[in-house]
mmCIF file of C-alpha atoms in Angstrom:
data_model
loop_
_atom_site.group_PDB
_atom_site.id
_atom_site.type_symbol
_atom_site.label_atom_id
_atom_site.label_comp_id
_atom_site.label_asym_id
_atom_site.label_seq_id
_atom_site.Cartn_x
_atom_site.Cartn_y
_atom_site.Cartn_z
ATOM 1 C CA UNK Q 1 -8.324 138.807 100.568
ATOM 2 C CA UNK Q 2 -8.862 141.324 97.684
ATOM 3 C CA UNK Q 3 -6.120 141.234 94.966
ATOM 4 C CA UNK Q 4 -5.824 144.165 92.502
ATOM 5 C CA UNK Q 5 -4.563 142.397 89.497
ATOM 6 C CA UNK Q 6 -6.955 141.144 86.877
ATOM 7 C CA UNK Q 7 -6.391 138.102 84.659
ATOM 8 C CA UNK Q 8 -5.657 138.775 81.016
ATOM 9 C CA UNK Q 9 -8.883 137.528 79.625
ATOM 10 C CA UNK Q 10 -11.071 139.141 82.327
ATOM 11 C CA UNK Q 11 -9.180 142.451 81.782
ATOM 12 C CA UNK Q 12 -10.100 142.196 78.127
ATOM 13 C CA UNK Q 13 -13.741 141.460 78.793
ATOM 14 C CA UNK Q 14 -13.857 144.135 81.440
ATOM 15 C CA UNK Q 15 -11.873 146.607 79.330
ATOM 16 C CA UNK Q 16 -15.025 148.656 79.091
ATOM 17 C CA UNK Q 17 -14.202 149.959 82.495
ATOM 18 C CA UNK Q 18 -10.503 150.711 82.107
ATOM 19 C CA UNK Q 19 -10.009 153.551 79.723
ATOM 20 C CA UNK Q 20 -12.379 156.536 80.039
ATOM 21 C CA UNK Q 21 -12.465 160.328 79.476
ATOM 22 C CA UNK Q 22 -13.739 162.612 82.217
ATOM 23 C CA UNK Q 23 -17.265 163.861 82.488
ATOM 24 C CA UNK Q 24 -20.675 162.737 81.326
ATOM 25 C CA UNK Q 25 -23.069 163.841 78.736
ATOM 26 C CA UNK Q 26 -26.063 165.874 79.744
ATOM 27 C CA UNK Q 27 -26.151 169.362 78.283
ATOM 28 C CA UNK Q 28 -27.665 169.790 74.733
ATOM 29 C CA UNK Q 29 -27.625 173.148 73.073
ATOM 30 C CA UNK Q 30 -28.830 173.863 69.429
ATOM 31 C CA UNK Q 31 -26.390 176.251 67.658
ATOM 32 C CA UNK Q 32 -26.509 178.066 64.368
ATOM 33 C CA UNK Q 33 -25.585 176.374 61.194
ATOM 34 C CA UNK Q 34 -25.123 177.355 57.519
ATOM 35 C CA UNK Q 35 -28.219 178.588 55.701
ATOM 36 C CA UNK Q 36 -30.200 175.689 54.264
ATOM 37 C CA UNK Q 37 -28.883 172.961 56.704
ATOM 38 C CA UNK Q 38 -30.278 171.614 59.944
ATOM 39 C CA UNK Q 39 -29.131 173.525 63.114
ATOM 40 C CA UNK Q 40 -26.097 172.036 64.660
ATOM 41 C CA UNK Q 41 -26.371 170.428 68.152
ATOM 42 C CA UNK Q 42 -23.667 170.828 70.706
ATOM 43 C CA UNK Q 43 -23.536 168.848 73.871
ATOM 44 C CA UNK Q 44 -21.154 167.937 76.626
ATOM 45 C CA UNK Q 45 -19.978 164.326 76.646
ATOM 46 C CA UNK Q 46 -17.147 162.896 78.796
ATOM 47 C CA UNK Q 47 -15.843 166.371 79.403
ATOM 48 C CA UNK Q 48 -15.732 167.093 75.725
ATOM 49 C CA UNK Q 49 -17.822 169.362 73.562
ATOM 50 C CA UNK Q 50 -19.498 167.294 70.831
ATOM 51 C CA UNK Q 51 -20.897 169.130 67.808
ATOM 52 C CA UNK Q 52 -23.183 167.377 65.422
ATOM 53 C CA UNK Q 53 -23.320 169.703 62.445
ATOM 54 C CA UNK Q 54 -26.686 168.725 61.015
ATOM 55 C CA UNK Q 55 -28.415 165.375 61.284
ATOM 56 C CA UNK Q 56 -25.863 162.535 60.948
ATOM 57 C CA UNK Q 57 -26.372 160.510 57.770
ATOM 58 C CA UNK Q 58 -23.551 157.870 58.248
ATOM 59 C CA UNK Q 59 -23.583 156.771 61.763
ATOM 60 C CA UNK Q 60 -21.723 153.787 63.279
ATOM 61 C CA UNK Q 61 -22.632 151.865 66.450
ATOM 62 C CA UNK Q 62 -19.466 150.462 67.904
ATOM 63 C CA UNK Q 63 -21.304 147.713 69.744
ATOM 64 C CA UNK Q 64 -24.497 145.820 68.986
ATOM 65 C CA UNK Q 65 -26.207 147.460 72.056
ATOM 66 C CA UNK Q 66 -25.539 150.862 70.511
ATOM 67 C CA UNK Q 67 -26.567 149.703 67.119
ATOM 68 C CA UNK Q 68 -29.790 148.454 68.705
ATOM 69 C CA UNK Q 69 -30.566 151.797 70.201
ATOM 70 C CA UNK Q 70 -30.044 153.580 66.914
ATOM 71 C CA UNK Q 71 -32.320 151.089 65.065
ATOM 72 C CA UNK Q 72 -35.007 151.500 67.726
ATOM 73 C CA UNK Q 73 -34.832 155.134 67.164
ATOM 74 C CA UNK Q 74 -35.733 154.528 63.513
ATOM 75 C CA UNK Q 75 -32.217 155.308 62.090
ATOM 76 C CA UNK Q 76 -31.559 152.212 60.028
ATOM 77 C CA UNK Q 77 -31.194 154.374 56.909
ATOM 78 C CA UNK Q 78 -28.628 156.525 58.645
ATOM 79 C CA UNK Q 79 -26.162 153.723 59.681
ATOM 80 C CA UNK Q 80 -22.999 153.396 57.647
ATOM 81 C CA UNK Q 81 -21.731 150.482 59.785
ATOM 82 C CA UNK Q 82 -22.287 148.236 62.684
ATOM 83 C CA UNK Q 83 -19.276 146.981 64.755
ATOM 84 C CA UNK Q 84 -18.576 143.940 66.988
ATOM 85 C CA UNK Q 85 -21.573 142.314 65.396
ATOM 86 C CA UNK Q 86 -20.436 138.858 66.413
ATOM 87 C CA UNK Q 87 -20.026 139.831 70.050
ATOM 88 C CA UNK Q 88 -23.829 139.863 70.583
ATOM 89 C CA UNK Q 89 -26.864 139.046 68.298
ATOM 90 C CA UNK Q 90 -29.332 141.757 67.762
ATOM 91 C CA UNK Q 91 -32.909 141.144 69.096
ATOM 92 C CA UNK Q 92 -34.869 139.165 66.577
ATOM 93 C CA UNK Q 93 -37.481 141.948 66.231
ATOM 94 C CA UNK Q 94 -34.933 144.359 64.805
ATOM 95 C CA UNK Q 95 -32.295 142.157 63.282
ATOM 96 C CA UNK Q 96 -33.872 142.372 59.853
ATOM 97 C CA UNK Q 97 -33.410 146.105 59.932
ATOM 98 C CA UNK Q 98 -29.617 145.671 60.100
ATOM 99 C CA UNK Q 99 -29.199 143.145 57.308
ATOM 100 C CA UNK Q 100 -27.973 145.668 54.806
ATOM 101 C CA UNK Q 101 -25.763 147.658 57.155
ATOM 102 C CA UNK Q 102 -22.021 146.943 56.599
ATOM 103 C CA UNK Q 103 -20.322 144.986 59.368
ATOM 104 C CA UNK Q 104 -17.015 146.293 60.477
ATOM 105 C CA UNK Q 105 -14.994 144.330 63.003
ATOM 106 C CA UNK Q 106 -15.799 140.894 64.326
ATOM 107 C CA UNK Q 107 -15.944 140.400 68.132
ATOM 108 C CA UNK Q 108 -13.529 143.253 68.700
ATOM 109 C CA UNK Q 109 -13.830 147.009 67.831
ATOM 110 C CA UNK Q 110 -12.976 147.751 64.170
ATOM 111 C CA UNK Q 111 -9.496 148.761 63.172
ATOM 112 C CA UNK Q 112 -8.753 152.271 62.478
ATOM 113 C CA UNK Q 113 -8.628 151.700 58.818
ATOM 114 C CA UNK Q 114 -12.031 149.711 58.666
ATOM 115 C CA UNK Q 115 -13.878 152.423 60.701
ATOM 116 C CA UNK Q 116 -12.542 155.334 58.732
ATOM 117 C CA UNK Q 117 -13.302 153.495 55.443
ATOM 118 C CA UNK Q 118 -17.109 153.773 55.912
ATOM 119 C CA UNK Q 119 -16.610 157.583 56.318
ATOM 120 C CA UNK Q 120 -18.738 157.978 59.418
ATOM 121 C CA UNK Q 121 -20.072 161.375 60.529
ATOM 122 C CA UNK Q 122 -21.281 160.078 63.978
ATOM 123 C CA UNK Q 123 -19.805 157.228 66.068
ATOM 124 C CA UNK Q 124 -21.497 155.984 69.098
ATOM 125 C CA UNK Q 125 -19.764 153.868 71.631
ATOM 126 C CA UNK Q 126 -20.514 152.311 75.118
ATOM 127 C CA UNK Q 127 -16.970 153.220 76.449
ATOM 128 C CA UNK Q 128 -13.754 154.906 75.281
ATOM 129 C CA UNK Q 129 -11.934 151.589 75.106
ATOM 130 C CA UNK Q 130 -13.095 151.291 71.511
ATOM 131 C CA UNK Q 131 -11.038 154.468 70.703
ATOM 132 C CA UNK Q 132 -7.709 153.156 72.014
ATOM 133 C CA UNK Q 133 -5.141 153.959 69.452
ATOM 134 C CA UNK Q 134 -2.665 151.596 71.022
ATOM 135 C CA UNK Q 135 -5.060 148.738 70.128
ATOM 136 C CA UNK Q 136 -5.137 149.762 66.470
ATOM 137 C CA UNK Q 137 -8.445 151.512 66.848
ATOM 138 C CA UNK Q 138 -9.270 155.011 65.523
ATOM 139 C CA UNK Q 139 -8.922 157.550 68.370
ATOM 140 C CA UNK Q 140 -11.504 160.107 69.094
ATOM 141 C CA UNK Q 141 -9.164 162.747 67.702
ATOM 142 C CA UNK Q 142 -8.642 160.914 64.472
ATOM 143 C CA UNK Q 143 -12.398 160.563 64.034
ATOM 144 C CA UNK Q 144 -13.040 164.111 64.761
ATOM 145 C CA UNK Q 145 -10.303 165.195 62.211
ATOM 146 C CA UNK Q 146 -12.092 162.928 59.675
ATOM 147 C CA UNK Q 147 -15.315 164.887 60.403
ATOM 148 C CA UNK Q 148 -17.196 162.512 62.748
ATOM 149 C CA UNK Q 149 -18.961 163.586 65.941
ATOM 150 C CA UNK Q 150 -18.107 161.006 68.718
ATOM 151 C CA UNK Q 151 -20.520 160.194 71.528
ATOM 152 C CA UNK Q 152 -19.826 157.868 74.481
ATOM 153 C CA UNK Q 153 -22.509 156.403 76.690
ATOM 154 C CA UNK Q 154 -22.683 158.719 79.747
ATOM 155 C CA UNK Q 155 -22.316 155.819 82.209
ATOM 156 C CA UNK Q 156 -19.094 154.845 80.458
ATOM 157 C CA UNK Q 157 -17.317 158.162 81.110
ATOM 158 C CA UNK Q 158 -14.573 158.056 83.750
ATOM 159 C CA UNK Q 159 -16.381 160.523 85.955
ATOM 160 C CA UNK Q 160 -19.506 158.263 85.988
ATOM 161 C CA UNK Q 161 -17.968 154.887 85.647
ATOM 162 C CA UNK Q 162 -17.709 154.151 89.300
ATOM 163 C CA UNK Q 163 -21.150 155.795 90.148
ATOM 164 C CA UNK Q 164 -23.002 155.101 86.999
ATOM 165 C CA UNK Q 165 -26.637 154.146 87.093
ATOM 166 C CA UNK Q 166 -29.093 152.440 84.816
ATOM 167 C CA UNK Q 167 -30.913 155.664 84.293
ATOM 168 C CA UNK Q 168 -27.844 157.195 82.666
ATOM 169 C CA UNK Q 169 -29.357 155.504 79.558
ATOM 170 C CA UNK Q 170 -32.087 157.976 79.587
ATOM 171 C CA UNK Q 171 -29.645 160.855 79.228
ATOM 172 C CA UNK Q 172 -28.101 159.155 76.239
ATOM 173 C CA UNK Q 173 -31.499 158.682 74.611
ATOM 174 C CA UNK Q 174 -32.409 162.345 75.120
ATOM 175 C CA UNK Q 175 -29.061 163.321 73.633
ATOM 176 C CA UNK Q 176 -29.474 160.975 70.556
ATOM 177 C CA UNK Q 177 -33.036 162.201 70.157
ATOM 178 C CA UNK Q 178 -31.712 165.789 69.924
ATOM 179 C CA UNK Q 179 -28.837 164.949 67.637
ATOM 180 C CA UNK Q 180 -30.916 162.874 65.125
ATOM 181 C CA UNK Q 181 -34.089 165.055 65.559
ATOM 182 C CA UNK Q 182 -36.014 161.948 66.761
ATOM 183 C CA UNK Q 183 -37.033 163.396 70.142
ATOM 184 C CA UNK Q 184 -40.430 161.662 70.108
ATOM 185 C CA UNK Q 185 -38.941 158.154 69.448
ATOM 186 C CA UNK Q 186 -36.361 158.782 72.177
ATOM 187 C CA UNK Q 187 -38.954 159.919 74.677
ATOM 188 C CA UNK Q 188 -40.988 156.743 74.013
ATOM 189 C CA UNK Q 189 -38.048 154.527 74.802
ATOM 190 C CA UNK Q 190 -37.347 156.506 77.908
ATOM 191 C CA UNK Q 191 -40.924 156.151 78.994
ATOM 192 C CA UNK Q 192 -41.235 152.443 78.369
ATOM 193 C CA UNK Q 193 -37.873 151.733 80.088
ATOM 194 C CA UNK Q 194 -38.836 153.797 83.119
ATOM 195 C CA UNK Q 195 -42.109 151.991 83.227
ATOM 196 C CA UNK Q 196 -40.458 148.662 83.265
ATOM 197 C CA UNK Q 197 -38.159 149.797 86.086
ATOM 198 C CA UNK Q 198 -41.231 151.121 87.966
ATOM 199 C CA UNK Q 199 -42.912 147.763 87.539
ATOM 200 C CA UNK Q 200 -39.958 145.928 89.045
ATOM 201 C CA UNK Q 201 -39.776 148.356 92.025
ATOM 202 C CA UNK Q 202 -43.521 147.950 92.733
ATOM 203 C CA UNK Q 203 -43.226 144.132 92.587
ATOM 204 C CA UNK Q 204 -40.311 144.185 95.029
ATOM 205 C CA UNK Q 205 -42.017 146.509 97.528
ATOM 206 C CA UNK Q 206 -41.880 144.774 100.749
ATOM 207 C CA UNK Q 207 -39.654 141.769 99.917
ATOM 208 C CA UNK Q 208 -36.943 140.641 102.264
ATOM 209 C CA UNK Q 209 -33.756 141.482 100.388
ATOM 210 C CA UNK Q 210 -31.466 138.723 99.592
ATOM 211 C CA UNK Q 211 -27.677 139.030 100.118
ATOM 212 C CA UNK Q 212 -26.166 138.822 96.617
ATOM 213 C CA UNK Q 213 -22.640 138.784 95.316
ATOM 214 C CA UNK Q 214 -21.825 139.748 91.716
ATOM 215 C CA UNK Q 215 -18.819 137.964 90.307
ATOM 216 C CA UNK Q 216 -17.048 137.261 87.027
ATOM 217 C CA UNK Q 217 -15.144 133.990 86.519
ATOM 218 C CA UNK Q 218 -12.299 133.551 84.040
ATOM 219 C CA UNK Q 219 -11.139 129.903 84.248
ATOM 220 C CA UNK Q 220 -10.206 129.698 87.974
ATOM 221 C CA UNK Q 221 -9.810 133.519 88.450
ATOM 222 C CA UNK Q 222 -12.507 135.014 90.382
ATOM 223 C CA UNK Q 223 -13.542 138.635 90.256
ATOM 224 C CA UNK Q 224 -15.887 140.575 92.427
ATOM 225 C CA UNK Q 225 -17.999 143.430 90.980
ATOM 226 C CA UNK Q 226 -18.801 146.189 93.298
ATOM 227 C CA UNK Q 227 -19.429 149.574 91.570
ATOM 228 C CA UNK Q 228 -20.771 151.282 88.465
ATOM 229 C CA UNK Q 229 -23.825 150.419 86.448
ATOM 230 C CA UNK Q 230 -23.301 146.719 87.359
ATOM 231 C CA UNK Q 231 -23.794 147.567 91.036
ATOM 232 C CA UNK Q 232 -26.895 149.795 90.279
ATOM 233 C CA UNK Q 233 -28.403 146.889 88.261
ATOM 234 C CA UNK Q 234 -28.266 144.761 91.360
ATOM 235 C CA UNK Q 235 -29.694 147.621 93.533
ATOM 236 C CA UNK Q 236 -32.602 148.129 91.193
ATOM 237 C CA UNK Q 237 -33.200 144.256 91.185
ATOM 238 C CA UNK Q 238 -33.792 144.407 94.893
ATOM 239 C CA UNK Q 239 -30.385 142.791 96.078
ATOM 240 C CA UNK Q 240 -28.569 143.577 99.194
ATOM 241 C CA UNK Q 241 -25.101 143.561 97.513
ATOM 242 C CA UNK Q 242 -22.209 141.949 99.239
ATOM 243 C CA UNK Q 243 -19.831 144.223 97.210
ATOM 244 C CA UNK Q 244 -20.462 147.963 97.212
ATOM 245 C CA UNK Q 245 -18.786 151.099 95.920
ATOM 246 C CA UNK Q 246 -17.853 152.320 99.362
ATOM 247 C CA UNK Q 247 -15.472 149.290 99.901
ATOM 248 C CA UNK Q 248 -11.791 150.190 99.436
ATOM 249 C CA UNK Q 249 -11.314 147.475 96.721
ATOM 250 C CA UNK Q 250 -13.699 149.393 94.366
ATOM 251 C CA UNK Q 251 -12.525 152.896 94.949
ATOM 252 C CA UNK Q 252 -10.700 153.052 91.533
ATOM 253 C CA UNK Q 253 -12.107 150.148 89.580
ATOM 254 C CA UNK Q 254 -15.495 148.432 89.517
ATOM 255 C CA UNK Q 255 -13.928 144.941 89.691
ATOM 256 C CA UNK Q 256 -11.217 143.296 91.853
ATOM 257 C CA UNK Q 257 -9.843 139.801 92.023
ATOM 258 C CA UNK Q 258 -10.772 137.853 95.135
ATOM 259 C CA UNK Q 259 -9.877 134.521 96.688
ATOM 260 C CA UNK Q 260 -12.474 131.735 96.824
ATOM 261 C CA UNK Q 261 -12.148 131.789 100.647
ATOM 262 C CA UNK Q 262 -13.214 135.419 100.898
ATOM 263 C CA UNK Q 263 -16.366 134.823 98.888
ATOM 264 C CA UNK Q 264 -17.162 131.659 100.884
ATOM 265 C CA UNK Q 265 -16.887 133.751 104.100
ATOM 266 C CA UNK Q 266 -19.642 136.092 102.752
ATOM 267 C CA UNK Q 267 -22.191 133.237 102.483
ATOM 268 C CA UNK Q 268 -24.172 134.983 99.731
ATOM 269 C CA UNK Q 269 -27.791 133.823 99.156
ATOM 270 C CA UNK Q 270 -27.479 134.377 95.352
ATOM 271 C CA UNK Q 271 -24.637 134.813 92.861
ATOM 272 C CA UNK Q 272 -25.006 136.957 89.637
ATOM 273 C CA UNK Q 273 -22.359 136.542 86.967
ATOM 274 C CA UNK Q 274 -21.834 137.884 83.487
ATOM 275 C CA UNK Q 275 -21.081 135.572 80.653
ATOM 276 C CA UNK Q 276 -20.112 136.132 76.996
ATOM 277 C CA UNK Q 277 -21.510 132.845 75.507
ATOM 278 C CA UNK Q 278 -23.094 129.541 76.460
ATOM 279 C CA UNK Q 279 -19.796 127.801 76.795
ATOM 280 C CA UNK Q 280 -18.641 130.454 79.279
ATOM 281 C CA UNK Q 281 -21.879 130.240 81.228
ATOM 282 C CA UNK Q 282 -21.562 126.383 81.616
ATOM 283 C CA UNK Q 283 -17.932 126.704 82.677
ATOM 284 C CA UNK Q 284 -18.800 129.459 85.178
ATOM 285 C CA UNK Q 285 -21.679 127.426 86.644
ATOM 286 C CA UNK Q 286 -19.361 124.355 86.986
ATOM 287 C CA UNK Q 287 -16.790 126.416 88.769
ATOM 288 C CA UNK Q 288 -19.099 127.936 91.230
ATOM 289 C CA UNK Q 289 -20.989 124.652 91.963
ATOM 290 C CA UNK Q 290 -17.884 122.607 92.455
ATOM 291 C CA UNK Q 291 -15.838 125.312 94.350
ATOM 292 C CA UNK Q 292 -18.680 126.479 96.562
ATOM 293 C CA UNK Q 293 -21.123 123.534 97.123
ATOM 294 C CA UNK Q 294 -21.926 124.733 100.690
ATOM 295 C CA UNK Q 295 -22.917 128.306 99.700
ATOM 296 C CA UNK Q 296 -26.534 129.109 100.218
ATOM 297 C CA UNK Q 297 -26.571 130.495 96.630
ATOM 298 C CA UNK Q 298 -25.438 127.123 95.287
ATOM 299 C CA UNK Q 299 -27.593 124.979 97.604
ATOM 300 C CA UNK Q 300 -30.728 127.098 96.595
ATOM 301 C CA UNK Q 301 -29.882 127.103 92.985
ATOM 302 C CA UNK Q 302 -29.722 130.909 92.826
ATOM 303 C CA UNK Q 303 -27.001 131.228 90.159
ATOM 304 C CA UNK Q 304 -28.176 134.014 87.849
ATOM 305 C CA UNK Q 305 -26.338 134.549 84.516
ATOM 306 C CA UNK Q 306 -26.577 137.742 82.525
ATOM 307 C CA UNK Q 307 -24.968 138.661 79.237
ATOM 308 C CA UNK Q 308 -21.770 140.783 79.465
ATOM 309 C CA UNK Q 309 -23.374 142.941 76.749
ATOM 310 C CA UNK Q 310 -26.327 143.719 79.096
ATOM 311 C CA UNK Q 311 -24.122 145.172 81.772
ATOM 312 C CA UNK Q 312 -22.350 147.584 79.382
ATOM 313 C CA UNK Q 313 -23.011 151.209 80.129
ATOM 314 C CA UNK Q 314 -25.815 152.812 78.240
ATOM 315 C CA UNK Q 315 -27.691 149.818 76.828
ATOM 316 C CA UNK Q 316 -31.269 148.661 76.940
ATOM 317 C CA UNK Q 317 -29.863 145.460 78.255
ATOM 318 C CA UNK Q 318 -29.416 147.259 81.546
ATOM 319 C CA UNK Q 319 -33.242 147.453 81.848
ATOM 320 C CA UNK Q 320 -33.842 143.828 80.932
ATOM 321 C CA UNK Q 321 -31.094 142.626 83.279
ATOM 322 C CA UNK Q 322 -32.683 144.381 86.207
ATOM 323 C CA UNK Q 323 -36.021 142.535 85.497
ATOM 324 C CA UNK Q 324 -34.236 139.162 84.825
ATOM 325 C CA UNK Q 325 -32.273 139.229 88.047
ATOM 326 C CA UNK Q 326 -35.247 140.493 90.173
ATOM 327 C CA UNK Q 327 -37.484 137.661 88.770
ATOM 328 C CA UNK Q 328 -34.870 135.001 89.659
ATOM 329 C CA UNK Q 329 -34.278 136.434 93.141
ATOM 330 C CA UNK Q 330 -37.931 136.882 93.983
ATOM 331 C CA UNK Q 331 -40.095 134.728 91.719
ATOM 332 C CA UNK Q 332 -43.145 134.964 93.933
ATOM 333 C CA UNK Q 333 -43.149 138.695 93.534
ATOM 334 C CA UNK Q 334 -43.918 138.447 89.855
#
């Protein structure tokens, strides 16, 4: 039995999928600019026209995954702030680049006042949840009125949220490359990411696909994940997914609450679950092993944890999650 209501905490963690604008970002057009300044770049993102009037000099990543992308593009000196810094640690190889970048917000998006205080001219977010005025965050309109261009990861747009793919990240990188005039650096990230996906695909050629369920556990509440970039991550990792976008439960939202009995009936050979810290992972593993001791996934110890941050739309974590899941599902292929 599928139940539509999400628990409060799960709804907060999965809020990245609830509030989105329409459309996705793909078209980039240089336009004229005042004499002596860099040409403006205009693109379509989430059904909106985004205009970057010259190269941004005070950018803000509204999640560590977005901050990471900006840092890997060589833009540390153009960041005016990094948000939700305690939600996820930056990778060790680039963390030193962020040590002097002001931190705004804690594990939540920054307040309207805190974000506007750093006077951003470019704000980059994984979803539009970070712009929910009702939550006390600066809205897209308020940021634009303050002179900031606002860009949302393409896979986080409403039109793409249910059908988003890992490769939506490549469109984001191309757009960021054009906006910040770092096209070569963006192309290198696209190339290396595509190469990693290709390596996984080659390794998985000919494997007998395992039947995999992707779930999220909040206490004793169990959600199934069946659409969006989360589903595509499983597909790219060689899984035969139990839950799919064509099922009615996932017609309007990528997650749905399920009963333990319905999961047990599916008899998945592996379980993939997102966690936000080590304590959450331990609690999830305990729930799954004690509730479903007879599942093939539990008996064969195929319980695969991934970071919630790595399944956000438009993050390099999407790529690493594909490889991590594939290696756990098919260790002999690597």
